[in-house]
Amino acid sequence: MAGPYDEYKDTPLWRSLAAAVVELEASREIAVATASDYVVGYLCQTLVAAQLAAPRALTYDP
């Protein structure tokens, strides 16, 4: 079953945001109470909607 943010997975944007979330959680600067895929997906979607993500950040790159 496809998730709501699957179009962003395996992109440089996804990987960068996922790494940032992990780093912030590890340093206890944030606590995430939901699945990280939803948090990262939402951030990707928001940046894309605001046209703040460079096109190359959205290229599929497994």
PDB file of N, CA and C in Angstrom:
ATOM      1  N   MET A   1       0.841  -1.180   0.000  1.00  0.00           N
ATOM      2  CA  MET A   1       0.000   0.000   0.000  1.00  0.00           C
ATOM      3  C   MET A   1       0.889   1.247   0.000  1.00  0.00           C
ATOM      4  N   ALA A   2       0.567   2.162  -0.856  1.00  0.00           N
ATOM      5  CA  ALA A   2       1.351   3.387  -0.984  1.00  0.00           C
ATOM      6  C   ALA A   2       1.018   4.343   0.156  1.00  0.00           C
ATOM      7  N   GLY A   3       2.040   5.006   0.648  1.00  0.00           N
ATOM      8  CA  GLY A   3       1.856   6.000   1.697  1.00  0.00           C
ATOM      9  C   GLY A   3       1.659   7.378   1.096  1.00  0.00           C
ATOM     10  N   PRO A   4       1.210   8.325   1.899  1.00  0.00           N
ATOM     11  CA  PRO A   4       0.917   9.661   1.378  1.00  0.00           C
ATOM     12  C   PRO A   4       2.150  10.446   0.931  1.00  0.00           C
ATOM     13  N   TYR A   5       3.321  10.036   1.373  1.00  0.00           N
ATOM     14  CA  TYR A   5       4.531  10.792   1.052  1.00  0.00           C
ATOM     15  C   TYR A   5       5.539   9.986   0.247  1.00  0.00           C
ATOM     16  N   ASP A   6       5.096   8.896  -0.347  1.00  0.00           N
ATOM     17  CA  ASP A   6       6.001   8.016  -1.090  1.00  0.00           C
ATOM     18  C   ASP A   6       6.725   8.721  -2.232  1.00  0.00           C
ATOM     19  N   GLU A   7       6.119   9.742  -2.806  1.00  0.00           N
ATOM     20  CA  GLU A   7       6.756  10.437  -3.937  1.00  0.00           C
ATOM     21  C   GLU A   7       8.059  11.129  -3.530  1.00  0.00           C
ATOM     22  N   TYR A   8       8.229  11.370  -2.245  1.00  0.00           N
ATOM     23  CA  TYR A   8       9.434  12.048  -1.770  1.00  0.00           C
ATOM     24  C   TYR A   8      10.518  11.090  -1.287  1.00  0.00           C
ATOM     25  N   LYS A   9      10.138   9.842  -1.030  1.00  0.00           N
ATOM     26  CA  LYS A   9      11.125   8.876  -0.532  1.00  0.00           C
ATOM     27  C   LYS A   9      12.202   8.645  -1.589  1.00  0.00           C
ATOM     28  N   ASP A  10      13.376   8.322  -1.138  1.00  0.00           N
ATOM     29  CA  ASP A  10      14.522   8.080  -2.017  1.00  0.00           C
ATOM     30  C   ASP A  10      14.906   9.309  -2.837  1.00  0.00           C
ATOM     31  N   THR A  11      14.690  10.480  -2.255  1.00  0.00           N
ATOM     32  CA  THR A  11      15.164  11.722  -2.874  1.00  0.00           C
ATOM     33  C   THR A  11      16.201  12.347  -1.938  1.00  0.00           C
ATOM     34  N   PRO A  12      17.061  13.184  -2.474  1.00  0.00           N
ATOM     35  CA  PRO A  12      18.018  13.877  -1.607  1.00  0.00           C
ATOM     36  C   PRO A  12      17.324  14.713  -0.523  1.00  0.00           C
ATOM     37  N   LEU A  13      16.184  15.300  -0.854  1.00  0.00           N
ATOM     38  CA  LEU A  13      15.441  16.092   0.125  1.00  0.00           C
ATOM     39  C   LEU A  13      15.025  15.224   1.306  1.00  0.00           C
ATOM     40  N   TRP A  14      14.454  14.056   1.012  1.00  0.00           N
ATOM     41  CA  TRP A  14      14.023  13.128   2.065  1.00  0.00           C
ATOM     42  C   TRP A  14      15.207  12.738   2.949  1.00  0.00           C
ATOM     43  N   ARG A  15      16.290  12.344   2.317  1.00  0.00           N
ATOM     44  CA  ARG A  15      17.452  11.886   3.094  1.00  0.00           C
ATOM     45  C   ARG A  15      18.012  12.997   3.979  1.00  0.00           C
ATOM     46  N   SER A  16      18.060  14.205   3.462  1.00  0.00           N
ATOM     47  CA  SER A  16      18.579  15.330   4.247  1.00  0.00           C
ATOM     48  C   SER A  16      17.685  15.639   5.442  1.00  0.00           C
ATOM     49  N   LEU A  17      16.394  15.679   5.205  1.00  0.00           N
ATOM     50  CA  LEU A  17      15.469  15.975   6.298  1.00  0.00           C
ATOM     51  C   LEU A  17      15.426  14.841   7.318  1.00  0.00           C
ATOM     52  N   ALA A  18      15.461  13.601   6.848  1.00  0.00           N
ATOM     53  CA  ALA A  18      15.454  12.457   7.764  1.00  0.00           C
ATOM     54  C   ALA A  18      16.687  12.488   8.657  1.00  0.00           C
ATOM     55  N   ALA A  19      17.833  12.800   8.082  1.00  0.00           N
ATOM     56  CA  ALA A  19      19.070  12.880   8.867  1.00  0.00           C
ATOM     57  C   ALA A  19      18.988  14.007   9.893  1.00  0.00           C
ATOM     58  N   ALA A  20      18.410  15.127   9.511  1.00  0.00           N
ATOM     59  CA  ALA A  20      18.276  16.252  10.438  1.00  0.00           C
ATOM     60  C   ALA A  20      17.355  15.898  11.600  1.00  0.00           C
ATOM     61  N   VAL A  21      16.260  15.212  11.307  1.00  0.00           N
ATOM     62  CA  VAL A  21      15.329  14.808  12.365  1.00  0.00           C
ATOM     63  C   VAL A  21      16.008  13.836  13.321  1.00  0.00           C
ATOM     64  N   VAL A  22      16.743  12.867  12.784  1.00  0.00           N
ATOM     65  CA  VAL A  22      17.464  11.904  13.630  1.00  0.00           C
ATOM     66  C   VAL A  22      18.472  12.631  14.515  1.00  0.00           C
ATOM     67  N   GLU A  23      19.198  13.570  13.938  1.00  0.00           N
ATOM     68  CA  GLU A  23      20.201  14.322  14.701  1.00  0.00           C
ATOM     69  C   GLU A  23      19.552  15.131  15.825  1.00  0.00           C
ATOM     70  N   LEU A  24      18.441  15.788  15.521  1.00  0.00           N
ATOM     71  CA  LEU A  24      17.750  16.578  16.541  1.00  0.00           C
ATOM     72  C   LEU A  24      17.165  15.703  17.645  1.00  0.00           C
ATOM     73  N   GLU A  25      16.666  14.525  17.264  1.00  0.00           N
ATOM     74  CA  GLU A  25      16.166  13.592  18.280  1.00  0.00           C
ATOM     75  C   GLU A  25      17.306  13.084  19.157  1.00  0.00           C
ATOM     76  N   ALA A  26      18.422  12.763  18.544  1.00  0.00           N
ATOM     77  CA  ALA A  26      19.566  12.228  19.284  1.00  0.00           C
ATOM     78  C   ALA A  26      20.119  13.249  20.277  1.00  0.00           C
ATOM     79  N   SER A  27      20.075  14.510  19.908  1.00  0.00           N
ATOM     80  CA  SER A  27      20.572  15.562  20.803  1.00  0.00           C
ATOM     81  C   SER A  27      19.485  16.054  21.761  1.00  0.00           C
ATOM     82  N   ARG A  28      18.323  15.439  21.665  1.00  0.00           N
ATOM     83  CA  ARG A  28      17.170  15.765  22.523  1.00  0.00           C
ATOM     84  C   ARG A  28      16.674  17.199  22.342  1.00  0.00           C
ATOM     85  N   GLU A  29      16.902  17.741  21.168  1.00  0.00           N
ATOM     86  CA  GLU A  29      16.374  19.075  20.868  1.00  0.00           C
ATOM     87  C   GLU A  29      14.907  19.004  20.466  1.00  0.00           C
ATOM     88  N   ILE A  30      14.502  17.847  19.926  1.00  0.00           N
ATOM     89  CA  ILE A  30      13.092  17.607  19.620  1.00  0.00           C
ATOM     90  C   ILE A  30      12.741  16.190  20.040  1.00  0.00           C
ATOM     91  N   ALA A  31      11.450  15.967  20.238  1.00  0.00           N
ATOM     92  CA  ALA A  31      10.927  14.622  20.475  1.00  0.00           C
ATOM     93  C   ALA A  31       9.816  14.413  19.451  1.00  0.00           C
ATOM     94  N   VAL A  32       9.874  13.322  18.727  1.00  0.00           N
ATOM     95  CA  VAL A  32       8.885  13.029  17.702  1.00  0.00           C
ATOM     96  C   VAL A  32       7.989  11.917  18.227  1.00  0.00           C
ATOM     97  N   ALA A  33       6.686  12.199  18.288  1.00  0.00           N
ATOM     98  CA  ALA A  33       5.741  11.250  18.864  1.00  0.00           C
ATOM     99  C   ALA A  33       4.941  10.505  17.802  1.00  0.00           C
ATOM    100  N   THR A  34       5.325  10.640  16.556  1.00  0.00           N
ATOM    101  CA  THR A  34       4.644   9.940  15.469  1.00  0.00           C
ATOM    102  C   THR A  34       5.704   9.285  14.591  1.00  0.00           C
ATOM    103  N   ALA A  35       5.278   8.491  13.643  1.00  0.00           N
ATOM    104  CA  ALA A  35       6.226   7.803  12.765  1.00  0.00           C
ATOM    105  C   ALA A  35       7.086   8.826  12.024  1.00  0.00           C
ATOM    106  N   SER A  36       8.386   8.590  12.012  1.00  0.00           N
ATOM    107  CA  SER A  36       9.296   9.559  11.392  1.00  0.00           C
ATOM    108  C   SER A  36       9.000   9.751   9.908  1.00  0.00           C
ATOM    109  N   ASP A  37       8.501   8.711   9.225  1.00  0.00           N
ATOM    110  CA  ASP A  37       8.152   8.861   7.808  1.00  0.00           C
ATOM    111  C   ASP A  37       7.102   9.952   7.609  1.00  0.00           C
ATOM    112  N   TYR A  38       6.161  10.057   8.518  1.00  0.00           N
ATOM    113  CA  TYR A  38       5.135  11.093   8.399  1.00  0.00           C
ATOM    114  C   TYR A  38       5.712  12.479   8.662  1.00  0.00           C
ATOM    115  N   VAL A  39       6.603  12.581   9.619  1.00  0.00           N
ATOM    116  CA  VAL A  39       7.230  13.867   9.923  1.00  0.00           C
ATOM    117  C   VAL A  39       8.079  14.327   8.739  1.00  0.00           C
ATOM    118  N   VAL A  40       8.937  13.446   8.257  1.00  0.00           N
ATOM    119  CA  VAL A  40       9.812  13.789   7.135  1.00  0.00           C
ATOM    120  C   VAL A  40       8.981  14.054   5.883  1.00  0.00           C
ATOM    121  N   GLY A  41       7.985  13.239   5.631  1.00  0.00           N
ATOM    122  CA  GLY A  41       7.116  13.435   4.473  1.00  0.00           C
ATOM    123  C   GLY A  41       6.389  14.763   4.510  1.00  0.00           C
ATOM    124  N   TYR A  42       5.885  15.110   5.678  1.00  0.00           N
ATOM    125  CA  TYR A  42       5.187  16.387   5.832  1.00  0.00           C
ATOM    126  C   TYR A  42       6.129  17.557   5.575  1.00  0.00           C
ATOM    127  N   LEU A  43       7.340  17.473   6.118  1.00  0.00           N
ATOM    128  CA  LEU A  43       8.322  18.533   5.881  1.00  0.00           C
ATOM    129  C   LEU A  43       8.651  18.649   4.394  1.00  0.00           C
ATOM    130  N   CYS A  44       8.835  17.516   3.727  1.00  0.00           N
ATOM    131  CA  CYS A  44       9.094  17.527   2.277  1.00  0.00           C
ATOM    132  C   CYS A  44       7.943  18.200   1.544  1.00  0.00           C
ATOM    133  N   GLN A  45       6.737  17.767   1.839  1.00  0.00           N
ATOM    134  CA  GLN A  45       5.549  18.297   1.172  1.00  0.00           C
ATOM    135  C   GLN A  45       5.427  19.808   1.386  1.00  0.00           C
ATOM    136  N   THR A  46       5.685  20.261   2.593  1.00  0.00           N
ATOM    137  CA  THR A  46       5.584  21.682   2.916  1.00  0.00           C
ATOM    138  C   THR A  46       6.627  22.504   2.165  1.00  0.00           C
ATOM    139  N   LEU A  47       7.865  22.020   2.128  1.00  0.00           N
ATOM    140  CA  LEU A  47       8.917  22.740   1.407  1.00  0.00           C
ATOM    141  C   LEU A  47       8.648  22.770  -0.093  1.00  0.00           C
ATOM    142  N   VAL A  48       8.156  21.679  -0.640  1.00  0.00           N
ATOM    143  CA  VAL A  48       7.839  21.628  -2.071  1.00  0.00           C
ATOM    144  C   VAL A  48       6.677  22.570  -2.384  1.00  0.00           C
ATOM    145  N   ALA A  49       5.642  22.559  -1.559  1.00  0.00           N
ATOM    146  CA  ALA A  49       4.480  23.421  -1.786  1.00  0.00           C
ATOM    147  C   ALA A  49       4.857  24.899  -1.736  1.00  0.00           C
ATOM    148  N   ALA A  50       5.809  25.242  -0.896  1.00  0.00           N
ATOM    149  CA  ALA A  50       6.270  26.628  -0.785  1.00  0.00           C
ATOM    150  C   ALA A  50       7.354  26.956  -1.813  1.00  0.00           C
ATOM    151  N   GLN A  51       7.644  26.006  -2.678  1.00  0.00           N
ATOM    152  CA  GLN A  51       8.671  26.140  -3.712  1.00  0.00           C
ATOM    153  C   GLN A  51      10.028  26.501  -3.112  1.00  0.00           C
ATOM    154  N   LEU A  52      10.352  25.856  -1.991  1.00  0.00           N
ATOM    155  CA  LEU A  52      11.623  26.088  -1.314  1.00  0.00           C
ATOM    156  C   LEU A  52      12.601  24.939  -1.502  1.00  0.00           C
ATOM    157  N   ALA A  53      12.210  23.952  -2.273  1.00  0.00           N
ATOM    158  CA  ALA A  53      13.086  22.810  -2.547  1.00  0.00           C
ATOM    159  C   ALA A  53      13.560  22.898  -3.993  1.00  0.00           C
ATOM    160  N   ALA A  54      14.859  22.798  -4.186  1.00  0.00           N
ATOM    161  CA  ALA A  54      15.421  22.822  -5.538  1.00  0.00           C
ATOM    162  C   ALA A  54      14.966  21.580  -6.301  1.00  0.00           C
ATOM    163  N   PRO A  55      14.724  21.703  -7.598  1.00  0.00           N
ATOM    164  CA  PRO A  55      14.278  20.543  -8.382  1.00  0.00           C
ATOM    165  C   PRO A  55      15.186  19.323  -8.238  1.00  0.00           C
ATOM    166  N   ARG A  56      16.489  19.522  -8.154  1.00  0.00           N
ATOM    167  CA  ARG A  56      17.386  18.370  -8.044  1.00  0.00           C
ATOM    168  C   ARG A  56      17.213  17.652  -6.711  1.00  0.00           C
ATOM    169  N   ALA A  57      16.657  18.336  -5.708  1.00  0.00           N
ATOM    170  CA  ALA A  57      16.411  17.707  -4.408  1.00  0.00           C
ATOM    171  C   ALA A  57      15.272  16.703  -4.478  1.00  0.00           C
ATOM    172  N   LEU A  58      14.516  16.742  -5.559  1.00  0.00           N
ATOM    173  CA  LEU A  58      13.362  15.859  -5.709  1.00  0.00           C
ATOM    174  C   LEU A  58      13.597  14.732  -6.697  1.00  0.00           C
ATOM    175  N   THR A  59      14.803  14.606  -7.196  1.00  0.00           N
ATOM    176  CA  THR A  59      15.094  13.534  -8.140  1.00  0.00           C
ATOM    177  C   THR A  59      15.180  12.213  -7.402  1.00  0.00           C
ATOM    178  N   TYR A  60      14.593  11.201  -7.985  1.00  0.00           N
ATOM    179  CA  TYR A  60      14.628   9.860  -7.403  1.00  0.00           C
ATOM    180  C   TYR A  60      16.058   9.360  -7.449  1.00  0.00           C
ATOM    181  N   ASP A  61      16.570   8.966  -6.293  1.00  0.00           N
ATOM    182  CA  ASP A  61      17.967   8.553  -6.199  1.00  0.00           C
ATOM    183  C   ASP A  61      18.105   7.443  -5.161  1.00  0.00           C
ATOM    184  N   PRO A  62      17.760   6.198  -5.560  1.00  0.00           N
ATOM    185  CA  PRO A  62      17.770   5.094  -4.581  1.00  0.00           C
ATOM    186  C   PRO A  62      19.139   4.757  -4.030  1.00  0.00           C
TER     187      PRO A  62
END
